[in-house]
Structure formats: structure tokens, C-alpha cells
């Protein structure tokens, strides 16, 4: 005979429900989990972007209250539209004082030419294709990022690092008409191939990367450092033996090719315009509103930039603190878990930026290629810490949109 107590089904505890969901989540293939994370993060960012679009007033890029695609194609997207429509100018624009002004030569061709080709094939608009390419490239970048993190971290940490990657403050660029998503996908593929020691397979990736975003010289420096460490301290790279003349040939060739492709775009701009410094003068035009006109002197822009933003000597002191802090994070004992290759990339890219880049409002976007260092941020296992980091990333994403993307009158903070 069944008793009353046994006849009544027991309520399922919330903890049991959560456990069931966790088990089901973990049973999903890793690529499907990352796809879900990426999709949800893009839905969140779309909501944030749409909120700003609803209050956007008419400006030089859009009408009042633009559509999402129109709002996602402003700033550099306007330059990529020009390139996709008419290519690059053969004559540089000059102001009354004889200075080269802002023009399309500051932007590399792989992304806008791909967009143009897809527009021709599909008949779709620039906005639709440009944003679509970025969205798909960002998805690919998230999948490759998880693979890369999985080479060094356990699955839970590798997945959390990818969550941070998807909700990062500047992850907006995964769904706007910018070349960053495509460039980041190629960079992560190149880094994964380096970790796998597939040097020859890196060559086409490095070639395409060098004409998508200006990272060729930085990647050449990474490969140079890799060869040096492989010869002197192979154990730091988990190599069973030192690189020899024979085994160092392939990575050395990758370094040379990357360096050459990094110099190719300035040479092409020179050949097309007849102006030897066409590319560098064009890049200098963007910083003229901050510090005026002047020549590019390597390793001075950051001193000038921090001086402009914070005045001297506070600017130089703060710059030293930032650089020391970066080195401390990259070379702390815990950071060894993500592999020396990824840390060397962070150093190589920072050295490149210190040499040529002037820090201004687009700095946060320009720092996106050091995303593999998120593996260090993902190391703590505390749930409170992880939730706090995701919430902080989303808050900073809104902050970045407010200060950089949204056009508020005369806006001098381009993203």
C-alpha cells in the first residue's frame, strides 16, 4: 500500500535544475557552446548599439535615428565605403599649408575589396555586406580563439577566456563596418599555426593579414623573437631541442615575409601617388588635430601623446607606470600558463605601437590584437570574480559606445 507521503512527488530543487542545465551545456560540442556565447554577446551588443542609434541626431554620417546597419557603418566604415566604391586616390589631398590631409590610403585593401566583391556577386548594399563580413569573421575569430586558449588552458578557463573575448569593451567591432574582425581572425589563425609549429602554412595567412591590418612588422618581430628564443632557450617554448640552421629556416622565412608585407603598403602608396611618404603622411594627418604637423620619429608618439593628454612630467611618469605594469602582467609566473608565444606577441605588438602609433581615442580598438592575453585574466576560478569581469566588460562596452561611437555634435573621439 502506498503511503500518502510516498504518493506525493517531490519538488525538484533549484540546485538540481541548475546541475541538469550544466550537464547538458557541457555535453554540447565546444564549437556549439562558443557559437551560443558569441550569438548571445552579439545580441547584447546589438541592443546597446540600437539604443544609441535611437537617440542619434543627424550628423555627417547618418540621418537622425539611423537604422542599425547605417549606424554600424560610420567612422572608418565611411572610408571603407569609399574604397569599395572607387578604390584609392592617385593624387593625395593637400591643405592650404601643403600638408597631406586624411584620405583612403590609411586603410588597407583586403577588407574593402572583399566587401566590394561580395557586393558585386550578391547585389547587396555596402552596409549589409560590410557588417555581415565582420560578424562572420568575429564568429570565426571566437572559434579560433577558443582553440588557441585550449592549447594552454583547461576547457573551463579556455571557455571563460572566450566569453571575455566575446563581451570585451571593444567587441563592438565584431559587428560594424571595420576591418578589425577580419584582421583578428587572421592573426589568431597565424598564432595557432605558430603554436602548432606549422610554419609553411602560416605564409598565406601572414600575407593576407599584412594587407588587412597594419600588423606585418609586429608579427615579423614576434617571429624574430621566436627564433632567438628557440635557439637560446628552447625549453621556454616547449621544444625538445634547439632550433638549428635547418629547422630555423621556416620560421625565419615567415619573419622575413611578414616584414616585407608590412613594408609593402607604404611602397604601394608611394608607387600609386608618386609621393614617397604618402602612407606615413596620411597617417600623420589623423594626429595633427592633437599635436600639429610634424615628421614621424619612431618611439616618440607615446611620449607626445601622454604629454598631450596628461601634461608633463605627469604624462611620462604615467607612461612608464603603464609599461612597467604591462611587463609585470605578461611575465608574472601565472602568465606562463598561456605560453611564451602569446606573451611574446603581446610584447612585439606593444613595441610596434610604441614605435609608430599616437595614443588617442582609437587606442582601445587598436589594442584588440593583444586579446590572447585574456587567457591570463581568465585564470581565477572564483564565480564571483568571473561574473564581475563579465559585468565590467559590458559596462565598459557601453562606456566605449558612449564616448567613441555615438556622434555627439562635434566629436573628436573617433573609435
GROMACS .gro file of C-alpha atoms in nm:
model
  415
    1UNK     CA    1   0.000   0.000   0.000
    2UNK     CA    2   0.133   0.339  -0.095
    3UNK     CA    3   0.159   0.591   0.184
    4UNK     CA    4   0.046   0.948   0.144
    5UNK     CA    5   0.397   1.078   0.176
    6UNK     CA    6   0.533   0.848  -0.092
    7UNK     CA    7   0.245   0.921  -0.331
    8UNK     CA    8   0.325   1.290  -0.345
    9UNK     CA    9   0.607   1.361  -0.594
   10UNK     CA   10   0.897   1.554  -0.451
   11UNK     CA   11   0.962   1.902  -0.584
   12UNK     CA   12   1.274   1.935  -0.791
   13UNK     CA   13   1.523   2.159  -0.616
   14UNK     CA   14   1.661   2.465  -0.800
   15UNK     CA   15   2.009   2.326  -0.748
   16UNK     CA   16   1.912   2.004  -0.924
   17UNK     CA   17   1.774   2.207  -1.214
   18UNK     CA   18   2.094   2.406  -1.241
   19UNK     CA   19   2.302   2.089  -1.229
   20UNK     CA   20   2.095   1.940  -1.512
   21UNK     CA   21   2.149   2.253  -1.723
   22UNK     CA   22   2.523   2.248  -1.650
   23UNK     CA   23   2.545   1.883  -1.756
   24UNK     CA   24   2.351   1.947  -2.076
   25UNK     CA   25   2.569   2.252  -2.151
   26UNK     CA   26   2.889   2.054  -2.106
   27UNK     CA   27   2.761   1.780  -2.335
   28UNK     CA   28   2.740   2.025  -2.625
   29UNK     CA   29   3.037   2.027  -2.866
   30UNK     CA   30   3.284   2.304  -2.778
   31UNK     CA   31   3.224   2.486  -3.107
   32UNK     CA   32   2.850   2.493  -3.044
   33UNK     CA   33   2.900   2.633  -2.694
   34UNK     CA   34   3.120   2.910  -2.833
   35UNK     CA   35   2.867   2.979  -3.108
   36UNK     CA   36   2.595   3.023  -2.844
   37UNK     CA   37   2.820   3.254  -2.640
   38UNK     CA   38   2.912   3.458  -2.948
   39UNK     CA   39   2.548   3.484  -3.059
   40UNK     CA   40   2.426   3.597  -2.716
   41UNK     CA   41   2.706   3.852  -2.689
   42UNK     CA   42   2.618   3.995  -3.028
   43UNK     CA   43   2.250   4.018  -2.931
   44UNK     CA   44   2.357   4.216  -2.625
   45UNK     CA   45   2.579   4.446  -2.829
   46UNK     CA   46   2.305   4.493  -3.089
   47UNK     CA   47   2.071   4.607  -2.810
   48UNK     CA   48   2.332   4.856  -2.687
   49UNK     CA   49   2.401   4.983  -3.039
   50UNK     CA   50   2.032   5.013  -3.119
   51UNK     CA   51   1.978   5.216  -2.804
   52UNK     CA   52   2.238   5.468  -2.916
   53UNK     CA   53   2.101   5.469  -3.271
   54UNK     CA   54   1.758   5.567  -3.138
   55UNK     CA   55   1.898   5.885  -2.982
   56UNK     CA   56   2.149   5.960  -3.259
   57UNK     CA   57   2.092   6.303  -3.413
   58UNK     CA   58   2.164   6.384  -3.777
   59UNK     CA   59   2.537   6.414  -3.849
   60UNK     CA   60   2.787   6.392  -4.131
   61UNK     CA   61   2.746   6.013  -4.143
   62UNK     CA   62   2.375   5.943  -4.090
   63UNK     CA   63   2.029   6.089  -4.068
   64UNK     CA   64   1.853   6.122  -3.735
   65UNK     CA   65   1.764   5.788  -3.570
   66UNK     CA   66   1.951   5.575  -3.828
   67UNK     CA   67   1.895   5.206  -3.886
   68UNK     CA   68   2.133   4.962  -3.720
   69UNK     CA   69   2.325   4.893  -4.043
   70UNK     CA   70   2.365   5.262  -4.114
   71UNK     CA   71   2.477   5.333  -3.757
   72UNK     CA   72   2.722   5.042  -3.773
   73UNK     CA   73   2.887   5.181  -4.089
   74UNK     CA   74   3.003   5.523  -3.967
   75UNK     CA   75   3.354   5.650  -3.882
   76UNK     CA   76   3.613   5.429  -4.057
   77UNK     CA   77   3.324   5.248  -4.224
   78UNK     CA   78   3.274   5.560  -4.435
   79UNK     CA   79   3.632   5.530  -4.562
   80UNK     CA   80   3.589   5.161  -4.638
   81UNK     CA   81   3.276   5.251  -4.834
   82UNK     CA   82   3.479   5.498  -5.043
   83UNK     CA   83   3.745   5.235  -5.111
   84UNK     CA   84   3.488   4.969  -5.200
   85UNK     CA   85   3.320   5.212  -5.440
   86UNK     CA   86   3.614   5.384  -5.607
   87UNK     CA   87   3.944   5.249  -5.478
   88UNK     CA   88   4.234   5.470  -5.372
   89UNK     CA   89   4.319   5.822  -5.494
   90UNK     CA   90   4.614   5.868  -5.727
   91UNK     CA   91   4.654   6.225  -5.602
   92UNK     CA   92   4.681   6.300  -5.232
   93UNK     CA   93   4.456   6.574  -5.088
   94UNK     CA   94   4.659   6.872  -4.970
   95UNK     CA   95   4.554   7.158  -4.742
   96UNK     CA   96   4.643   7.526  -4.787
   97UNK     CA   97   4.969   7.480  -4.599
   98UNK     CA   98   5.077   7.188  -4.818
   99UNK     CA   99   5.007   6.912  -4.567
  100UNK     CA  100   4.856   6.580  -4.671
  101UNK     CA  101   4.506   6.551  -4.523
  102UNK     CA  102   4.300   6.247  -4.425
  103UNK     CA  103   4.242   6.007  -4.713
  104UNK     CA  104   4.181   5.643  -4.802
  105UNK     CA  105   4.548   5.540  -4.807
  106UNK     CA  106   4.536   5.499  -4.429
  107UNK     CA  107   4.321   5.186  -4.475
  108UNK     CA  108   4.443   4.856  -4.614
  109UNK     CA  109   4.267   4.687  -4.907
  110UNK     CA  110   4.179   4.328  -4.817
  111UNK     CA  111   3.859   4.403  -4.625
  112UNK     CA  112   3.703   4.668  -4.854
  113UNK     CA  113   3.796   4.473  -5.168
  114UNK     CA  114   3.635   4.159  -5.025
  115UNK     CA  115   3.326   4.361  -4.941
  116UNK     CA  116   3.321   4.503  -5.295
  117UNK     CA  117   3.349   4.155  -5.446
  118UNK     CA  118   3.060   4.024  -5.235
  119UNK     CA  119   2.852   4.330  -5.317
  120UNK     CA  120   2.905   4.258  -5.687
  121UNK     CA  121   2.812   3.891  -5.651
  122UNK     CA  122   2.509   3.939  -5.424
  123UNK     CA  123   2.385   4.284  -5.523
  124UNK     CA  124   2.353   4.368  -5.153
  125UNK     CA  125   2.432   4.708  -5.003
  126UNK     CA  126   2.769   4.808  -4.861
  127UNK     CA  127   2.628   4.826  -4.508
  128UNK     CA  128   2.479   4.478  -4.522
  129UNK     CA  129   2.788   4.311  -4.667
  130UNK     CA  130   3.045   4.503  -4.460
  131UNK     CA  131   2.870   4.434  -4.131
  132UNK     CA  132   2.800   4.074  -4.236
  133UNK     CA  133   3.166   4.008  -4.316
  134UNK     CA  134   3.268   4.144  -3.976
  135UNK     CA  135   3.002   3.942  -3.797
  136UNK     CA  136   3.110   3.616  -3.961
  137UNK     CA  137   3.480   3.694  -3.915
  138UNK     CA  138   3.417   3.767  -3.547
  139UNK     CA  139   3.245   3.429  -3.512
  140UNK     CA  140   3.542   3.260  -3.675
  141UNK     CA  141   3.778   3.457  -3.450
  142UNK     CA  142   3.589   3.339  -3.140
  143UNK     CA  143   3.615   2.974  -3.251
  144UNK     CA  144   3.986   3.002  -3.328
  145UNK     CA  145   4.044   3.193  -3.003
  146UNK     CA  146   3.890   2.904  -2.808
  147UNK     CA  147   4.112   2.657  -2.993
  148UNK     CA  148   4.415   2.871  -2.917
  149UNK     CA  149   4.329   2.904  -2.548
  150UNK     CA  150   4.264   2.530  -2.534
  151UNK     CA  151   4.626   2.467  -2.625
  152UNK     CA  152   4.731   2.609  -2.287
  153UNK     CA  153   4.433   2.620  -2.051
  154UNK     CA  154   4.184   2.364  -1.922
  155UNK     CA  155   3.844   2.368  -2.100
  156UNK     CA  156   3.665   2.577  -1.835
  157UNK     CA  157   3.930   2.851  -1.834
  158UNK     CA  158   3.962   2.845  -2.212
  159UNK     CA  159   3.586   2.888  -2.249
  160UNK     CA  160   3.575   3.171  -1.994
  161UNK     CA  161   3.859   3.348  -2.174
  162UNK     CA  162   3.648   3.323  -2.490
  163UNK     CA  163   3.347   3.467  -2.307
  164UNK     CA  164   3.562   3.768  -2.215
  165UNK     CA  165   3.676   3.787  -2.576
  166UNK     CA  166   3.314   3.800  -2.695
  167UNK     CA  167   3.198   4.067  -2.449
  168UNK     CA  168   3.517   4.277  -2.442
  169UNK     CA  169   3.466   4.655  -2.430
  170UNK     CA  170   3.563   4.689  -2.798
  171UNK     CA  171   3.392   4.370  -2.918
  172UNK     CA  172   3.151   4.605  -3.094
  173UNK     CA  173   3.395   4.590  -3.386
  174UNK     CA  174   3.277   4.233  -3.450
  175UNK     CA  175   2.956   4.377  -3.594
  176UNK     CA  176   3.044   4.706  -3.760
  177UNK     CA  177   3.197   4.802  -4.094
  178UNK     CA  178   3.556   4.782  -3.970
  179UNK     CA  179   3.841   4.551  -4.075
  180UNK     CA  180   3.928   4.455  -3.715
  181UNK     CA  181   3.726   4.132  -3.704
  182UNK     CA  182   3.878   4.001  -4.026
  183UNK     CA  183   4.226   4.104  -3.916
  184UNK     CA  184   4.184   3.944  -3.575
  185UNK     CA  185   4.063   3.617  -3.730
  186UNK     CA  186   4.374   3.601  -3.949
  187UNK     CA  187   4.601   3.693  -3.658
  188UNK     CA  188   4.457   3.421  -3.434
  189UNK     CA  189   4.490   3.164  -3.712
  190UNK     CA  190   4.855   3.265  -3.758
  191UNK     CA  191   4.920   3.236  -3.382
  192UNK     CA  192   4.750   2.896  -3.367
  193UNK     CA  193   4.963   2.772  -3.657
  194UNK     CA  194   5.273   2.905  -3.479
  195UNK     CA  195   5.183   2.715  -3.163
  196UNK     CA  196   5.129   2.405  -3.378
  197UNK     CA  197   5.469   2.469  -3.547
  198UNK     CA  198   5.307   2.471  -3.892
  199UNK     CA  199   5.535   2.741  -4.029
  200UNK     CA  200   5.478   2.693  -4.401
  201UNK     CA  201   5.101   2.704  -4.354
  202UNK     CA  202   5.147   3.044  -4.190
  203UNK     CA  203   5.276   3.211  -4.507
  204UNK     CA  204   4.944   3.273  -4.691
  205UNK     CA  205   4.780   3.377  -4.364
  206UNK     CA  206   5.058   3.625  -4.287
  207UNK     CA  207   5.039   3.766  -4.640
  208UNK     CA  208   4.665   3.828  -4.613
  209UNK     CA  209   4.698   3.960  -4.257
  210UNK     CA  210   4.954   4.217  -4.371
  211UNK     CA  211   4.713   4.372  -4.620
  212UNK     CA  212   4.416   4.363  -4.382
  213UNK     CA  213   4.555   4.541  -4.077
  214UNK     CA  214   4.898   4.703  -4.020
  215UNK     CA  215   5.046   4.420  -3.814
  216UNK     CA  216   5.308   4.284  -4.053
  217UNK     CA  217   5.608   4.444  -3.882
  218UNK     CA  218   5.483   4.344  -3.538
  219UNK     CA  219   5.438   3.982  -3.647
  220UNK     CA  220   5.784   3.986  -3.805
  221UNK     CA  221   5.925   4.096  -3.468
  222UNK     CA  222   5.735   3.813  -3.297
  223UNK     CA  223   5.883   3.557  -3.535
  224UNK     CA  224   6.230   3.703  -3.487
  225UNK     CA  225   6.195   3.673  -3.109
  226UNK     CA  226   6.060   3.320  -3.152
  227UNK     CA  227   6.368   3.213  -3.350
  228UNK     CA  228   6.606   3.371  -3.097
  229UNK     CA  229   6.436   3.200  -2.802
  230UNK     CA  230   6.419   2.873  -2.998
  231UNK     CA  231   6.797   2.886  -3.044
  232UNK     CA  232   6.892   3.002  -2.694
  233UNK     CA  233   6.618   2.868  -2.462
  234UNK     CA  234   6.405   2.609  -2.647
  235UNK     CA  235   6.254   2.477  -2.323
  236UNK     CA  236   6.071   2.809  -2.279
  237UNK     CA  237   5.883   2.722  -2.599
  238UNK     CA  238   5.831   2.358  -2.500
  239UNK     CA  239   6.073   2.249  -2.774
  240UNK     CA  240   6.256   1.918  -2.726
  241UNK     CA  241   6.574   2.059  -2.881
  242UNK     CA  242   6.725   2.385  -3.003
  243UNK     CA  243   6.645   2.531  -3.341
  244UNK     CA  244   6.927   2.459  -3.582
  245UNK     CA  245   7.012   2.634  -3.906
  246UNK     CA  246   6.792   2.384  -4.088
  247UNK     CA  247   6.494   2.395  -3.851
  248UNK     CA  248   6.509   2.773  -3.814
  249UNK     CA  249   6.470   2.834  -4.188
  250UNK     CA  250   6.090   2.808  -4.198
  251UNK     CA  251   6.012   3.045  -3.906
  252UNK     CA  252   6.283   3.284  -4.029
  253UNK     CA  253   6.120   3.294  -4.373
  254UNK     CA  254   5.785   3.371  -4.210
  255UNK     CA  255   5.953   3.659  -4.025
  256UNK     CA  256   6.102   3.797  -4.347
  257UNK     CA  257   5.779   3.763  -4.545
  258UNK     CA  258   5.579   3.930  -4.268
  259UNK     CA  259   5.828   4.216  -4.252
  260UNK     CA  260   5.817   4.263  -4.629
  261UNK     CA  261   5.439   4.265  -4.642
  262UNK     CA  262   5.445   4.515  -4.356
  263UNK     CA  263   5.651   4.747  -4.575
  264UNK     CA  264   5.459   4.671  -4.894
  265UNK     CA  265   5.162   4.901  -4.834
  266UNK     CA  266   5.371   5.218  -4.788
  267UNK     CA  267   5.559   5.119  -5.104
  268UNK     CA  268   5.233   5.069  -5.297
  269UNK     CA  269   5.105   5.407  -5.180
  270UNK     CA  270   5.430   5.565  -5.299
  271UNK     CA  271   5.407   5.395  -5.638
  272UNK     CA  272   5.042   5.491  -5.688
  273UNK     CA  273   5.072   5.855  -5.583
  274UNK     CA  274   5.433   5.939  -5.663
  275UNK     CA  275   5.480   6.064  -5.304
  276UNK     CA  276   5.746   5.867  -5.113
  277UNK     CA  277   5.582   5.929  -4.774
  278UNK     CA  278   5.222   5.901  -4.893
  279UNK     CA  279   5.123   5.644  -4.632
  280UNK     CA  280   5.305   5.790  -4.332
  281UNK     CA  281   5.198   6.146  -4.416
  282UNK     CA  282   4.839   6.024  -4.441
  283UNK     CA  283   4.864   5.858  -4.101
  284UNK     CA  284   5.017   6.173  -3.953
  285UNK     CA  285   4.712   6.371  -4.067
  286UNK     CA  286   4.500   6.196  -3.806
  287UNK     CA  287   4.719   6.316  -3.519
  288UNK     CA  288   4.761   6.673  -3.645
  289UNK     CA  289   4.449   6.790  -3.460
  290UNK     CA  290   4.617   6.686  -3.136
  291UNK     CA  291   4.982   6.788  -3.165
  292UNK     CA  292   5.003   6.965  -3.500
  293UNK     CA  293   5.208   6.866  -3.802
  294UNK     CA  294   5.546   6.701  -3.780
  295UNK     CA  295   5.756   6.410  -3.901
  296UNK     CA  296   5.720   6.057  -3.770
  297UNK     CA  297   6.004   5.997  -3.524
  298UNK     CA  298   5.994   5.635  -3.403
  299UNK     CA  299   5.923   5.579  -3.033
  300UNK     CA  300   5.824   5.940  -2.967
  301UNK     CA  301   5.444   5.931  -3.033
  302UNK     CA  302   5.351   5.783  -2.697
  303UNK     CA  303   5.561   6.036  -2.506
  304UNK     CA  304   5.396   6.311  -2.710
  305UNK     CA  305   5.051   6.157  -2.665
  306UNK     CA  306   5.072   6.109  -2.290
  307UNK     CA  307   5.214   6.460  -2.266
  308UNK     CA  308   4.915   6.596  -2.460
  309UNK     CA  309   4.660   6.405  -2.254
  310UNK     CA  310   4.812   6.441  -1.908
  311UNK     CA  311   5.074   6.717  -1.946
  312UNK     CA  312   5.437   6.678  -1.846
  313UNK     CA  313   5.600   6.539  -1.642
  314UNK     CA  314   5.284   6.352  -1.534
  315UNK     CA  315   5.243   6.207  -1.884
  316UNK     CA  316   5.586   6.048  -1.897
  317UNK     CA  317   5.553   5.916  -1.542
  318UNK     CA  318   5.215   5.760  -1.621
  319UNK     CA  319   5.351   5.608  -1.943
  320UNK     CA  320   5.635   5.442  -1.751
  321UNK     CA  321   5.387   5.307  -1.496
  322UNK     CA  322   5.166   5.165  -1.774
  323UNK     CA  323   5.460   4.997  -1.949
  324UNK     CA  324   5.601   4.852  -1.627
  325UNK     CA  325   5.254   4.724  -1.537
  326UNK     CA  326   5.218   4.559  -1.878
  327UNK     CA  327   5.553   4.384  -1.848
  328UNK     CA  328   5.469   4.273  -1.493
  329UNK     CA  329   5.140   4.118  -1.609
  330UNK     CA  330   5.291   3.947  -1.914
  331UNK     CA  331   5.585   3.796  -1.728
  332UNK     CA  332   5.425   3.714  -1.394
  333UNK     CA  333   5.456   3.343  -1.303
  334UNK     CA  334   5.084   3.277  -1.356
  335UNK     CA  335   5.104   3.415  -1.712
  336UNK     CA  336   5.334   3.129  -1.810
  337UNK     CA  337   5.026   2.912  -1.846
  338UNK     CA  338   4.928   3.075  -2.176
  339UNK     CA  339   5.260   3.001  -2.343
  340UNK     CA  340   5.554   3.219  -2.432
  341UNK     CA  341   5.441   3.258  -2.795
  342UNK     CA  342   5.131   3.453  -2.696
  343UNK     CA  343   5.319   3.666  -2.445
  344UNK     CA  344   5.590   3.742  -2.699
  345UNK     CA  345   5.318   3.851  -2.940
  346UNK     CA  346   5.187   4.095  -2.679
  347UNK     CA  347   5.536   4.238  -2.635
  348UNK     CA  348   5.606   4.256  -3.010
  349UNK     CA  349   5.277   4.432  -3.081
  350UNK     CA  350   5.328   4.680  -2.799
  351UNK     CA  351   5.679   4.762  -2.926
  352UNK     CA  352   5.532   4.824  -3.271
  353UNK     CA  353   5.266   5.055  -3.129
  354UNK     CA  354   5.524   5.242  -2.922
  355UNK     CA  355   5.726   5.297  -3.239
  356UNK     CA  356   5.457   5.436  -3.469
  357UNK     CA  357   5.115   5.485  -3.306
  358UNK     CA  358   4.990   5.806  -3.145
  359UNK     CA  359   4.762   5.723  -2.848
  360UNK     CA  360   4.417   5.877  -2.882
  361UNK     CA  361   4.055   5.767  -2.866
  362UNK     CA  362   4.102   5.471  -3.102
  363UNK     CA  363   4.375   5.325  -2.879
  364UNK     CA  364   4.134   5.081  -2.714
  365UNK     CA  365   4.036   4.937  -3.052
  366UNK     CA  366   4.398   4.926  -3.165
  367UNK     CA  367   4.484   4.717  -2.858
  368UNK     CA  368   4.240   4.440  -2.961
  369UNK     CA  369   4.517   4.222  -3.117
  370UNK     CA  370   4.661   4.154  -2.770
  371UNK     CA  371   4.336   3.968  -2.690
  372UNK     CA  372   4.524   3.638  -2.634
  373UNK     CA  373   4.641   3.788  -2.304
  374UNK     CA  374   4.282   3.745  -2.184
  375UNK     CA  375   4.397   3.393  -2.103
  376UNK     CA  376   4.577   3.545  -1.803
  377UNK     CA  377   4.263   3.732  -1.695
  378UNK     CA  378   4.064   3.407  -1.715
  379UNK     CA  379   4.285   3.211  -1.473
  380UNK     CA  380   4.097   3.272  -1.141
  381UNK     CA  381   3.817   3.019  -1.085
  382UNK     CA  382   3.601   3.225  -0.848
  383UNK     CA  383   3.243   3.256  -0.975
  384UNK     CA  384   3.211   3.599  -0.817
  385UNK     CA  385   3.525   3.711  -0.999
  386UNK     CA  386   3.403   3.574  -1.333
  387UNK     CA  387   3.060   3.732  -1.306
  388UNK     CA  388   3.220   4.062  -1.204
  389UNK     CA  389   3.455   4.054  -1.503
  390UNK     CA  390   3.170   3.994  -1.748
  391UNK     CA  391   2.959   4.271  -1.594
  392UNK     CA  392   3.258   4.507  -1.601
  393UNK     CA  393   3.323   4.424  -1.967
  394UNK     CA  394   2.961   4.500  -2.061
  395UNK     CA  395   2.965   4.828  -1.866
  396UNK     CA  396   3.288   4.929  -2.040
  397UNK     CA  397   3.133   4.831  -2.374
  398UNK     CA  398   2.851   5.078  -2.311
  399UNK     CA  399   3.108   5.336  -2.200
  400UNK     CA  400   3.310   5.289  -2.518
  401UNK     CA  401   2.999   5.329  -2.731
  402UNK     CA  402   2.902   5.646  -2.545
  403UNK     CA  403   3.239   5.818  -2.567
  404UNK     CA  404   3.365   5.686  -2.901
  405UNK     CA  405   3.099   5.552  -3.137
  406UNK     CA  406   2.795   5.772  -3.078
  407UNK     CA  407   2.833   6.105  -3.263
  408UNK     CA  408   2.757   6.382  -3.014
  409UNK     CA  409   2.782   6.715  -3.200
  410UNK     CA  410   3.143   6.794  -3.293
  411UNK     CA  411   3.300   6.466  -3.196
  412UNK     CA  412   3.679   6.447  -3.164
  413UNK     CA  413   3.687   6.094  -3.019
  414UNK     CA  414   3.666   5.861  -3.320
  415UNK     CA  415   3.669   5.489  -3.231
   0.00000   0.00000   0.00000
